[in-house]
Amino acid sequence: MASVILSHVEKIYDNGFHAVHDFTLEVQDGEFMVFVGPSGCGKSTTMRMIAGLESISSGTIQIGDRIVNRIPPKDRNVAMVFQDYALYPHMTVRENMSLSLKLRKVPKQEIEKRVLHAAKVLDIDHVLDRKPKELSGGQRQRVAVGRAIVRTPDVFMFDEPLSNLDPKLRTTMRVELKKLHLTLKTTMIYVTHDQLEAMTLADRIVVMNQGRIQQVGTPLEVYSKPANKFVAGFIGTPPMNFFSCEVIRENGTVHLKSDGFDFHVNRDHPLYQKLQERGISASSGWTLGIRPEHMELARGKAGENQIQAIVEVMEPMAPEVFVHLTSESGEFVLRDDGLLKPVIRPGQKVKVNVDMDNIHLFDEEGIAL
Ligand code: ATP
């Protein structure tokens, strides 16, 4: 087991493409860290640099107490599980799992012991003599993990290991991986573009975009306190709703205003205090962010902090319903508990309440206030 520390790591590919910028991160010993971000954001490049499969252009990478910049992959004691599993088709499961130990000249008896132990942990001990083509997708995935486990590495690295599985199996394997981490307690670094996978697996998440870290935090932190508009929009399904607005602070109240709404934030609200600290009394170019679960259909008369809208479609996601609406301030989605009181239908005019305790405000650069 070991910590992994990246300091100011940069990657510029031979063609001049700057794939990773100033990546600084400490993955603690035994932590499950997930790198998440859209395709091409540099997740795999970063992971491959840690494994030593890709050179680094500058900065340092430390695994345990060793700087590994110049240490070849085979001597870094990290094990990687790839998306396509990379199993040898002509070898049995047992042979696939034994191979790396054989190459390291581990005694035969010890190999047999470790393979059997890993196979039991992963529930593949009954398929040890089969070839990969005789296995289900989930079993193949387990063999790939098993092959990594037998090496007792300091760090496990997973590059989108579940993306070839069907959705149901993905969910099952996700739980299996989480259990495995609890059993082995080894440091794990896991790459995915699936934010749900990141949220459910991680102790901490690194959200990346365009080769840069956007935020590092626990799943709850990145969800409830996104550092910027990118993180706010990337984490959460359906995504956070964004509305352009202006900010006017007067007589102890902040107005968040657009054509379609005028929300009031009073003096004891954290946003009021932050705007006051920054000396902002009137300015435009802001983005208000509200998650779909922090809006609800209003009953009865018009009240404060509401937005008028027209129901477009309802998307049943039992037991919930996602209601898509349009308003003068743009389209948005709210998440209803499925009881839909009052009952609504497409085309209907409705009023929507906003939970002012859970709003987010982003400045012109997209940075959260
Ligand atoms: P995905 O989820 O699609 O795998 P990723 O976040 O893992 O994406 P990387 O594979 O790390 O992204 O790639 C980051 C960027 O670097 C991409 O724009 C990619 O095109 C570029 N890139 C990757 N490998 C090379 C290479 N060998 N030479 C030049 N550019 C590369």
GROMACS .gro file of C-alpha atoms in nm, residues 92-95 97 112 115-116 119 124-131:
model
   17
   92THR     CA    1  -0.700  -2.044  -1.919
   93VAL     CA    2  -0.815  -1.813  -1.641
   94ARG     CA    3  -0.559  -1.976  -1.411
   95GLU     CA    4  -0.280  -1.916  -1.663
   97MET     CA    5  -0.387  -1.488  -1.355
  112GLU     CA    6  -0.111  -2.141  -0.689
  115VAL     CA    7  -0.438  -1.732  -0.765
  116LEU     CA    8  -0.678  -1.947  -0.565
  119ALA     CA    9  -1.027  -1.634  -0.744
  124ILE     CA   10  -1.432  -1.712  -1.013
  125ASP     CA   11  -1.269  -2.018  -0.853
  126HIS     CA   12  -1.509  -2.245  -1.045
  127VAL     CA   13  -1.396  -2.114  -1.387
  128LEU     CA   14  -1.018  -2.131  -1.338
  129ASP     CA   15  -0.972  -2.387  -1.615
  130ARG     CA   16  -1.186  -2.209  -1.873
  131LYS     CA   17  -1.059  -1.984  -2.152
   0.00000   0.00000   0.00000
